[in-house]
Amino acid sequence: MREELQALSADHLNRHLIPTADAHRPVLHRKGKRLVNFSSNNYLGLAGHPRMIQAMREAAEKGSGAGSSRLIIGHSEEAEALEQELAAFKGTESAVLFPNGYMANAGLLSSFLKPSDAVFSDQWNHASIVDGIRMSKARKYIYRHLDPDYLESLLKTADQQGAGRKLIVTDTVFSMDGDVAPLRDLVELKKRYDAALVVDDAHGGGVFGDEGKGMAHELGVDREIDLYMGTFSKAFGVYGAYVAGKRDWIRYLINKCRPFIYTTALPPVIIAGIRASLRLVRDADRLRRELRQKSGWFRRQLTGLGLDVAGSATQIIPVVVGENEQALLFSHRLQEQGVLSVAIRPPTVPAGTARLRFSLMANHREEDLRQAIEAIKLCCFA
Ligand SMILES: *Cc1c(COP(=O)(O)O)cnc(C)c1O
């Protein structure tokens, strides 16, 4: 272990935990320093909203833990109501809560996919999707990032190889690039090749679509998605996740999905927080508009400086640096200027593409954003 850890340090890949306060706010505090926060997924700034806190306080009066797993006695009236609200929100027959997005992805993929099935996965899908596929032992076909032609060639190959059922899975908004999956093309392909389409809307939910319904709604293909996964830990500002789709698919999960079955239900405080958050998100058109404007402005400033923001088209804006050491240095120098964007290194991103990942928030102040651009100029070009 010591050798492996030394090797990590030598490659500038060592990671450690840093206590941080106000992490959900546009300005956070770390090691006594005030830093403009560009590393939070609280995109709409809803975490800590007074109405959400109030709902959670009231729920806390009734107890702190769910007491058991869902299928024993851990399923409450409030969780039942929330699942119905979610199905109505997504326009699906049914929906089910999961403790978090990692477990939802790992669980749904490992329970739907059998070893004889074929799964088609974008090469930059989130680690929880990768792990779900590994757990399933299904035949995996990794397609080039955002490349429907490449995917089609793999679908053909799988058919020739006598694949069983076929399932395509993708992030909607890619977490480290801020680019968007070509959902319309994927829908075409899933129809042509008789495959199922599963989307992970972790970074699209709350931010895109009418009432924040997500990226598939934004792109007008929501009716064509077989299964949605989304989390409440990002734009929703709480914790937890859901899977939504046809009644039979959800029933299957409730019966078969081990990460759903063998874990304690979310505590009442979280359920109450999610329900309050869902109402706030539906009402948050102004925040979505502000987030979009600020993200657009910030992206234009960066590209204006000649920086590489990959294919970003959302509130996630990477600046790809390349080498790990350079990314760490860039992040460190920005912190000296009062700006925090944490360096993202392999294995989270491919080797040679270390980067700073700037996440915008609807409640970033204009002066915060200007300060960040000035700091970036200073660090890159001084
Ligand atoms: C954050 C994230 C997850 C995991 O969600 P949690 O609720 O934080 O466990 C899954 N998929 C993607 C794309 C994510 O960004």
Short mmCIF file of C-alpha atoms and ligand atoms in Angstrom, two decimals:
data_model
loop_
_atom_site.label_atom_id
_atom_site.label_comp_id
_atom_site.label_asym_id
_atom_site.label_seq_id
_atom_site.Cartn_x
_atom_site.Cartn_y
_atom_site.Cartn_z
CA MET A 1 0.00 0.00 0.00
CA ARG A 2 2.80 2.37 0.93
CA GLU A 3 4.41 1.84 -2.47
CA GLU A 4 1.14 2.46 -4.28
CA LEU A 5 0.56 5.64 -2.30
CA GLN A 6 4.10 6.79 -3.05
CA ALA A 7 3.49 6.15 -6.74
CA LEU A 8 0.33 8.27 -6.57
CA SER A 9 2.25 11.13 -5.00
CA ALA A 10 5.00 10.87 -7.59
CA ASP A 11 2.36 11.19 -10.34
CA HIS A 12 0.68 14.16 -8.59
CA LEU A 13 -2.38 11.98 -8.06
CA ASN A 14 -2.47 11.88 -4.27
CA ARG A 15 -5.82 12.96 -2.84
CA HIS A 16 -6.73 14.06 0.64
CA LEU A 17 -9.68 15.46 2.52
CA ILE A 18 -9.83 19.18 3.32
CA PRO A 19 -12.39 20.42 5.86
CA THR A 20 -14.57 23.05 4.22
CA ALA A 21 -17.35 25.30 5.51
CA ASP A 22 -20.21 26.86 3.51
CA ALA A 23 -19.57 24.42 0.64
CA HIS A 24 -23.11 24.98 -0.73
CA ARG A 25 -22.66 28.76 -0.88
CA PRO A 26 -21.17 30.88 -3.69
CA VAL A 27 -18.42 31.84 -1.23
CA LEU A 28 -16.98 29.14 1.02
CA HIS A 29 -14.34 28.97 3.75
CA ARG A 30 -11.36 26.68 3.82
CA LYS A 31 -8.33 26.85 6.13
CA GLY A 32 -9.54 30.24 7.34
CA LYS A 33 -9.64 31.60 3.82
CA ARG A 34 -12.61 33.13 1.97
CA LEU A 35 -12.88 31.59 -1.51
CA VAL A 36 -15.34 32.16 -4.33
CA ASN A 37 -16.76 28.66 -4.82
CA PHE A 38 -16.64 27.08 -8.28
CA SER A 39 -16.73 23.47 -7.16
CA SER A 40 -20.28 23.06 -5.88
CA ASN A 41 -23.06 21.13 -7.63
CA ASN A 42 -25.67 23.28 -5.88
CA TYR A 43 -26.37 24.88 -9.25
CA LEU A 44 -29.59 26.70 -8.38
CA GLY A 45 -28.38 27.76 -4.94
CA LEU A 46 -31.36 25.96 -3.37
CA ALA A 47 -29.41 24.04 -0.70
CA GLY A 48 -30.20 25.72 2.58
CA HIS A 49 -33.36 27.44 1.28
CA PRO A 50 -35.44 28.48 4.32
CA ARG A 51 -38.51 26.55 3.16
CA MET A 52 -36.47 23.39 2.71
CA ILE A 53 -34.84 23.79 6.14
CA GLN A 54 -38.24 24.42 7.72
CA ALA A 55 -39.70 21.25 6.17
CA MET A 56 -36.70 19.26 7.37
CA ARG A 57 -36.96 20.69 10.91
CA GLU A 58 -40.59 19.68 11.13
CA ALA A 59 -39.79 16.18 9.92
CA ALA A 60 -36.98 15.88 12.46
CA GLU A 61 -39.57 16.27 15.23
CA LYS A 62 -40.96 12.88 14.19
CA GLY A 63 -37.68 11.01 14.44
CA SER A 64 -34.24 10.74 12.98
CA GLY A 65 -34.03 7.38 11.22
CA ALA A 66 -36.28 5.31 8.94
CA GLY A 67 -35.92 2.24 11.18
CA SER A 68 -35.56 -0.38 8.48
CA SER A 69 -35.16 -1.11 4.81
CA ARG A 70 -37.93 -0.14 2.38
CA LEU A 71 -39.50 -3.57 1.98
CA ILE A 72 -39.73 -4.22 5.73
CA ILE A 73 -41.19 -1.14 7.46
CA GLY A 74 -39.00 1.68 6.11
CA HIS A 75 -41.48 2.88 3.47
CA SER A 76 -43.42 5.84 4.87
CA GLU A 77 -46.56 7.66 3.70
CA GLU A 78 -44.30 10.60 2.89
CA ALA A 79 -42.01 8.47 0.73
CA GLU A 80 -45.08 7.02 -1.03
CA ALA A 81 -46.36 10.54 -1.72
CA LEU A 82 -42.94 11.66 -2.94
CA GLU A 83 -42.66 8.76 -5.38
CA GLN A 84 -46.03 9.68 -6.84
CA GLU A 85 -45.00 13.32 -7.10
CA LEU A 86 -41.84 12.24 -8.89
CA ALA A 87 -43.66 10.08 -11.42
CA ALA A 88 -46.01 13.02 -12.13
CA PHE A 89 -43.02 15.39 -12.44
CA LYS A 90 -41.18 13.13 -14.92
CA GLY A 91 -44.36 12.06 -16.74
CA THR A 92 -43.71 8.36 -16.13
CA GLU A 93 -45.97 5.60 -14.85
CA SER A 94 -43.88 5.04 -11.78
CA ALA A 95 -40.84 6.13 -9.80
CA VAL A 96 -38.79 4.78 -6.93
CA LEU A 97 -36.39 6.43 -4.49
CA PHE A 98 -32.82 5.30 -3.95
CA PRO A 99 -30.42 6.32 -1.17
CA ASN A 100 -28.16 8.07 -3.69
CA GLY A 101 -27.23 8.24 -7.35
CA TYR A 102 -24.31 5.88 -7.09
CA MET A 103 -26.52 3.14 -5.72
CA ALA A 104 -29.28 3.88 -8.23
CA ASN A 105 -26.92 3.46 -11.20
CA ALA A 106 -25.06 0.49 -9.79
CA GLY A 107 -28.35 -1.09 -8.78
CA LEU A 108 -30.41 -0.58 -11.90
CA LEU A 109 -27.68 -1.68 -14.31
CA SER A 110 -26.67 -4.72 -12.28
CA SER A 111 -30.27 -5.88 -11.94
CA PHE A 112 -31.58 -5.27 -15.47
CA LEU A 113 -28.53 -6.57 -17.31
CA LYS A 114 -27.80 -10.27 -17.51
CA PRO A 115 -24.44 -11.68 -18.66
CA SER A 116 -25.97 -12.54 -22.06
CA ASP A 117 -27.16 -8.93 -22.59
CA ALA A 118 -25.22 -6.21 -24.37
CA VAL A 119 -24.70 -2.78 -22.83
CA PHE A 120 -23.58 0.28 -24.80
CA SER A 121 -21.94 2.98 -22.72
CA ASP A 122 -20.40 6.36 -23.58
CA GLN A 123 -16.69 6.23 -22.79
CA TRP A 124 -17.00 9.13 -20.33
CA ASN A 125 -20.06 7.98 -18.43
CA HIS A 126 -19.99 8.45 -14.66
CA ALA A 127 -18.09 5.96 -12.50
CA SER A 128 -21.35 4.68 -10.96
CA ILE A 129 -22.50 3.59 -14.44
CA VAL A 130 -19.15 1.93 -15.09
CA ASP A 131 -19.41 0.07 -11.78
CA GLY A 132 -23.02 -1.02 -12.43
CA ILE A 133 -21.93 -2.47 -15.75
CA ARG A 134 -19.03 -4.29 -14.09
CA MET A 135 -21.35 -5.77 -11.48
CA SER A 136 -23.76 -6.99 -14.18
CA LYS A 137 -21.13 -8.95 -16.12
CA ALA A 138 -23.02 -8.03 -19.31
CA ARG A 139 -21.09 -7.78 -22.57
CA LYS A 140 -19.95 -4.20 -22.73
CA TYR A 141 -19.48 -2.00 -25.76
CA ILE A 142 -17.88 1.35 -24.98
CA TYR A 143 -18.57 3.96 -27.65
CA ARG A 144 -16.55 7.06 -28.42
CA HIS A 145 -17.76 10.09 -26.47
CA LEU A 146 -20.94 11.62 -27.98
CA ASP A 147 -20.49 9.63 -31.20
CA PRO A 148 -23.72 8.06 -32.51
CA ASP A 149 -22.00 6.67 -35.63
CA TYR A 150 -19.56 4.78 -33.49
CA LEU A 151 -22.44 3.55 -31.34
CA GLU A 152 -24.28 2.35 -34.42
CA SER A 153 -21.29 0.32 -35.56
CA LEU A 154 -21.18 -1.34 -32.13
CA LEU A 155 -24.91 -2.07 -32.23
CA LYS A 156 -24.38 -3.82 -35.57
CA THR A 157 -21.43 -5.77 -34.22
CA ALA A 158 -23.41 -6.89 -31.17
CA ASP A 159 -26.28 -8.09 -33.37
CA GLN A 160 -23.82 -10.08 -35.49
CA GLN A 161 -22.39 -11.57 -32.30
CA GLY A 162 -25.87 -12.69 -31.26
CA ALA A 163 -26.35 -10.29 -28.34
CA GLY A 164 -29.39 -10.81 -26.11
CA ARG A 165 -31.23 -7.68 -25.06
CA LYS A 166 -29.51 -4.37 -25.77
CA LEU A 167 -29.31 -1.37 -23.46
CA ILE A 168 -27.80 2.04 -24.19
CA VAL A 169 -26.80 4.13 -21.18
CA THR A 170 -25.55 7.72 -21.03
CA ASP A 171 -25.11 10.75 -18.81
CA THR A 172 -27.30 13.56 -20.18
CA VAL A 173 -24.89 16.31 -19.09
CA PHE A 174 -21.36 14.96 -18.64
CA SER A 175 -20.12 15.78 -15.20
CA MET A 176 -16.51 16.66 -16.01
CA ASP A 177 -17.01 18.21 -19.47
CA GLY A 178 -20.36 19.96 -19.27
CA ASP A 179 -21.28 18.76 -22.74
CA VAL A 180 -24.60 17.16 -23.63
CA ALA A 181 -25.41 13.69 -24.97
CA PRO A 182 -27.00 13.62 -28.46
CA LEU A 183 -30.25 12.23 -27.03
CA ARG A 184 -32.23 12.62 -30.28
CA ASP A 185 -29.69 10.49 -32.15
CA LEU A 186 -29.64 7.93 -29.36
CA VAL A 187 -33.43 7.68 -29.51
CA GLU A 188 -33.23 7.04 -33.28
CA LEU A 189 -30.69 4.31 -32.73
CA LYS A 190 -32.49 2.66 -29.86
CA LYS A 191 -35.59 2.40 -32.06
CA ARG A 192 -33.71 1.15 -35.11
CA TYR A 193 -31.84 -1.51 -33.16
CA ASP A 194 -34.58 -2.41 -30.68
CA ALA A 195 -32.55 -1.36 -27.66
CA ALA A 196 -33.54 0.26 -24.36
CA LEU A 197 -32.29 3.75 -23.45
CA VAL A 198 -31.35 4.68 -19.89
CA VAL A 199 -30.26 8.22 -19.01
CA ASP A 200 -28.49 9.60 -15.95
CA ASP A 201 -29.75 13.15 -15.52
CA ALA A 202 -27.68 13.98 -12.42
CA HIS A 203 -26.55 17.34 -13.85
CA GLY A 204 -29.57 18.05 -16.07
CA GLY A 205 -32.35 17.61 -13.50
CA GLY A 206 -33.60 20.87 -12.04
CA VAL A 207 -31.47 22.88 -14.47
CA PHE A 208 -32.97 22.07 -17.87
CA GLY A 209 -36.44 21.58 -19.27
CA ASP A 210 -39.80 23.04 -18.33
CA GLU A 211 -40.02 23.23 -14.49
CA GLY A 212 -36.54 21.69 -14.34
CA LYS A 213 -37.82 18.33 -15.57
CA GLY A 214 -34.46 17.58 -17.10
CA MET A 215 -32.44 17.38 -20.28
CA ALA A 216 -34.68 14.88 -22.10
CA HIS A 217 -37.61 17.29 -21.69
CA GLU A 218 -35.41 20.17 -22.84
CA LEU A 219 -34.59 18.23 -26.02
CA GLY A 220 -38.17 17.04 -26.52
CA VAL A 221 -37.46 13.31 -26.27
CA ASP A 222 -38.77 12.64 -22.77
CA ARG A 223 -41.40 10.18 -24.01
CA GLU A 224 -38.73 8.03 -25.64
CA ILE A 225 -36.56 7.40 -22.60
CA ASP A 226 -37.07 3.96 -21.07
CA LEU A 227 -35.59 4.75 -17.70
CA TYR A 228 -34.52 7.94 -15.99
CA MET A 229 -32.11 8.16 -13.14
CA GLY A 230 -31.61 11.44 -11.32
CA THR A 231 -30.19 12.64 -8.04
CA PHE A 232 -31.38 15.15 -5.43
CA SER A 233 -27.85 15.97 -4.36
CA LYS A 234 -27.06 18.52 -7.07
CA ALA A 235 -29.49 21.19 -8.32
CA PHE A 236 -32.08 19.94 -5.81
CA GLY A 237 -29.69 20.74 -2.98
CA VAL A 238 -30.53 17.79 -0.70
CA TYR A 239 -29.55 14.13 -1.00
CA GLY A 240 -31.01 10.95 -2.47
CA ALA A 241 -31.89 9.76 -5.95
CA TYR A 242 -34.70 8.25 -8.01
CA VAL A 243 -35.36 5.97 -10.94
CA ALA A 244 -38.47 6.66 -13.04
CA GLY A 245 -40.06 4.71 -15.88
CA LYS A 246 -42.70 2.14 -16.77
CA ARG A 247 -44.52 0.41 -13.91
CA ASP A 248 -43.10 -3.03 -14.68
CA TRP A 249 -39.54 -1.75 -14.81
CA ILE A 250 -39.90 -0.16 -11.39
CA ARG A 251 -41.63 -3.24 -9.99
CA TYR A 252 -38.73 -5.30 -11.27
CA LEU A 253 -36.24 -3.08 -9.40
CA ILE A 254 -38.23 -3.29 -6.18
CA ASN A 255 -38.11 -7.08 -6.44
CA LYS A 256 -34.63 -7.64 -7.81
CA CYS A 257 -32.32 -4.72 -7.14
CA ARG A 258 -29.99 -5.59 -4.29
CA PRO A 259 -28.73 -2.02 -3.63
CA PHE A 260 -32.41 -1.05 -3.28
CA ILE A 261 -33.44 -3.98 -1.10
CA TYR A 262 -30.55 -4.45 1.29
CA THR A 263 -30.15 -0.99 2.72
CA THR A 264 -32.01 1.24 5.16
CA ALA A 265 -34.57 3.69 3.77
CA LEU A 266 -33.70 7.39 3.58
CA PRO A 267 -34.43 9.18 6.88
CA PRO A 268 -37.67 11.23 7.16
CA VAL A 269 -35.71 14.50 7.23
CA ILE A 270 -34.30 13.79 3.78
CA ILE A 271 -37.68 12.77 2.35
CA ALA A 272 -39.19 16.02 3.63
CA GLY A 273 -36.25 17.99 2.23
CA ILE A 274 -36.66 16.42 -1.21
CA ARG A 275 -40.40 17.13 -1.27
CA ALA A 276 -39.82 20.78 -0.40
CA SER A 277 -37.00 20.97 -2.92
CA LEU A 278 -39.14 19.51 -5.71
CA ARG A 279 -41.65 22.33 -5.23
CA LEU A 280 -38.86 24.94 -5.20
CA VAL A 281 -37.27 23.48 -8.33
CA ARG A 282 -40.55 23.55 -10.28
CA ASP A 283 -40.88 27.24 -9.42
CA ALA A 284 -37.28 28.16 -10.19
CA ASP A 285 -37.53 29.51 -13.76
CA ARG A 286 -35.83 32.73 -12.71
CA LEU A 287 -32.90 30.84 -11.17
CA ARG A 288 -32.57 28.62 -14.26
CA ARG A 289 -32.47 31.72 -16.45
CA GLU A 290 -29.84 33.37 -14.26
CA LEU A 291 -27.73 30.22 -14.21
CA ARG A 292 -27.87 30.02 -17.98
CA GLN A 293 -26.93 33.68 -18.41
CA LYS A 294 -24.05 33.49 -15.96
CA SER A 295 -22.74 30.25 -17.45
CA GLY A 296 -22.86 31.72 -20.95
CA TRP A 297 -21.03 34.86 -19.83
CA PHE A 298 -18.36 32.89 -17.97
CA ARG A 299 -17.81 30.52 -20.91
CA ARG A 300 -17.46 33.43 -23.34
CA GLN A 301 -14.89 35.09 -21.07
CA LEU A 302 -12.82 31.91 -20.92
CA THR A 303 -12.93 31.20 -24.64
CA GLY A 304 -12.14 34.88 -25.18
CA LEU A 305 -8.92 34.27 -23.26
CA GLY A 306 -8.16 31.40 -25.64
CA LEU A 307 -8.76 28.71 -23.01
CA ASP A 308 -10.02 25.22 -23.92
CA VAL A 309 -13.45 24.64 -22.36
CA ALA A 310 -13.91 21.31 -24.19
CA GLY A 311 -17.49 21.02 -25.46
CA SER A 312 -19.13 22.74 -22.51
CA ALA A 313 -22.67 23.93 -23.20
CA THR A 314 -23.97 24.00 -19.63
CA GLN A 315 -23.26 25.27 -16.12
CA ILE A 316 -20.25 22.92 -15.94
CA ILE A 317 -17.29 24.60 -17.59
CA PRO A 318 -13.94 22.81 -17.61
CA VAL A 319 -10.63 24.41 -18.39
CA VAL A 320 -8.55 21.53 -19.68
CA VAL A 321 -4.92 21.95 -18.66
CA GLY A 322 -3.39 18.55 -19.48
CA GLU A 323 -0.78 17.49 -16.93
CA ASN A 324 -1.74 16.77 -13.32
CA GLU A 325 0.96 18.97 -11.84
CA GLN A 326 -0.07 21.94 -13.98
CA ALA A 327 -3.72 21.56 -13.00
CA LEU A 328 -2.78 21.47 -9.30
CA LEU A 329 -0.58 24.52 -9.71
CA PHE A 330 -3.33 26.43 -11.53
CA SER A 331 -5.83 25.58 -8.79
CA HIS A 332 -3.35 26.55 -6.08
CA ARG A 333 -2.60 29.93 -7.67
CA LEU A 334 -6.30 30.68 -8.09
CA GLN A 335 -6.80 29.98 -4.39
CA GLU A 336 -4.16 32.57 -3.60
CA GLN A 337 -6.41 34.97 -5.53
CA GLY A 338 -9.46 33.93 -3.49
CA VAL A 339 -11.02 31.60 -6.06
CA LEU A 340 -11.61 27.87 -5.60
CA SER A 341 -11.88 25.47 -8.51
CA VAL A 342 -10.62 22.04 -7.49
CA ALA A 343 -8.28 20.26 -9.91
CA ILE A 344 -9.84 17.16 -11.46
CA ARG A 345 -7.32 14.42 -12.29
CA PRO A 346 -7.31 10.79 -13.46
CA PRO A 347 -8.99 8.40 -12.99
CA THR A 348 -11.93 10.84 -12.82
CA VAL A 349 -10.85 12.14 -16.25
CA PRO A 350 -8.59 10.50 -18.87
CA ALA A 351 -4.82 10.78 -18.40
CA GLY A 352 -3.40 13.93 -19.98
CA THR A 353 -6.67 15.87 -19.59
CA ALA A 354 -6.38 17.11 -16.01
CA ARG A 355 -8.48 20.20 -15.63
CA LEU A 356 -10.16 22.75 -13.44
CA ARG A 357 -13.90 22.25 -13.43
CA PHE A 358 -15.83 25.47 -12.87
CA SER A 359 -19.44 24.93 -11.78
CA LEU A 360 -21.62 27.99 -11.94
CA MET A 361 -24.38 28.76 -9.46
CA ALA A 362 -27.48 30.87 -10.06
CA ASN A 363 -26.60 32.95 -7.01
CA HIS A 364 -22.99 33.70 -7.89
CA ARG A 365 -22.71 37.48 -7.76
CA GLU A 366 -21.43 39.30 -10.82
CA GLU A 367 -18.48 40.61 -8.82
CA ASP A 368 -17.60 37.00 -7.83
CA LEU A 369 -17.54 36.00 -11.47
CA ARG A 370 -15.48 39.04 -12.47
CA GLN A 371 -13.01 38.35 -9.66
CA ALA A 372 -12.63 34.79 -10.96
CA ILE A 373 -11.96 35.90 -14.53
CA GLU A 374 -9.36 38.43 -13.33
CA ALA A 375 -7.71 35.72 -11.20
CA ILE A 376 -7.65 33.33 -14.16
CA LYS A 377 -6.04 35.98 -16.34
CA LEU A 378 -3.41 36.60 -13.73
CA CYS A 379 -2.65 32.90 -13.20
CA CYS A 380 -2.59 31.97 -16.88
CA PHE A 381 -0.89 34.94 -18.42
CA ALA A 382 1.13 36.82 -15.78
C1 LIG B 1 -23.06 12.78 -8.87
C2 LIG B 1 -23.39 11.79 -9.91
C3 LIG B 1 -23.93 10.55 -9.59
C4 LIG B 1 -24.03 10.08 -8.17
O1 LIG B 1 -25.06 10.70 -7.50
P1 LIG B 1 -25.02 10.78 -5.89
O2 LIG B 1 -26.44 11.03 -5.54
O3 LIG B 1 -24.10 11.88 -5.53
O4 LIG B 1 -24.54 9.45 -5.41
C5 LIG B 1 -24.31 9.73 -10.62
N1 LIG B 1 -24.16 10.10 -11.92
C6 LIG B 1 -23.62 11.28 -12.26
C7 LIG B 1 -23.48 11.63 -13.71
C8 LIG B 1 -23.21 12.15 -11.27
O5 LIG B 1 -22.64 13.30 -11.60
#
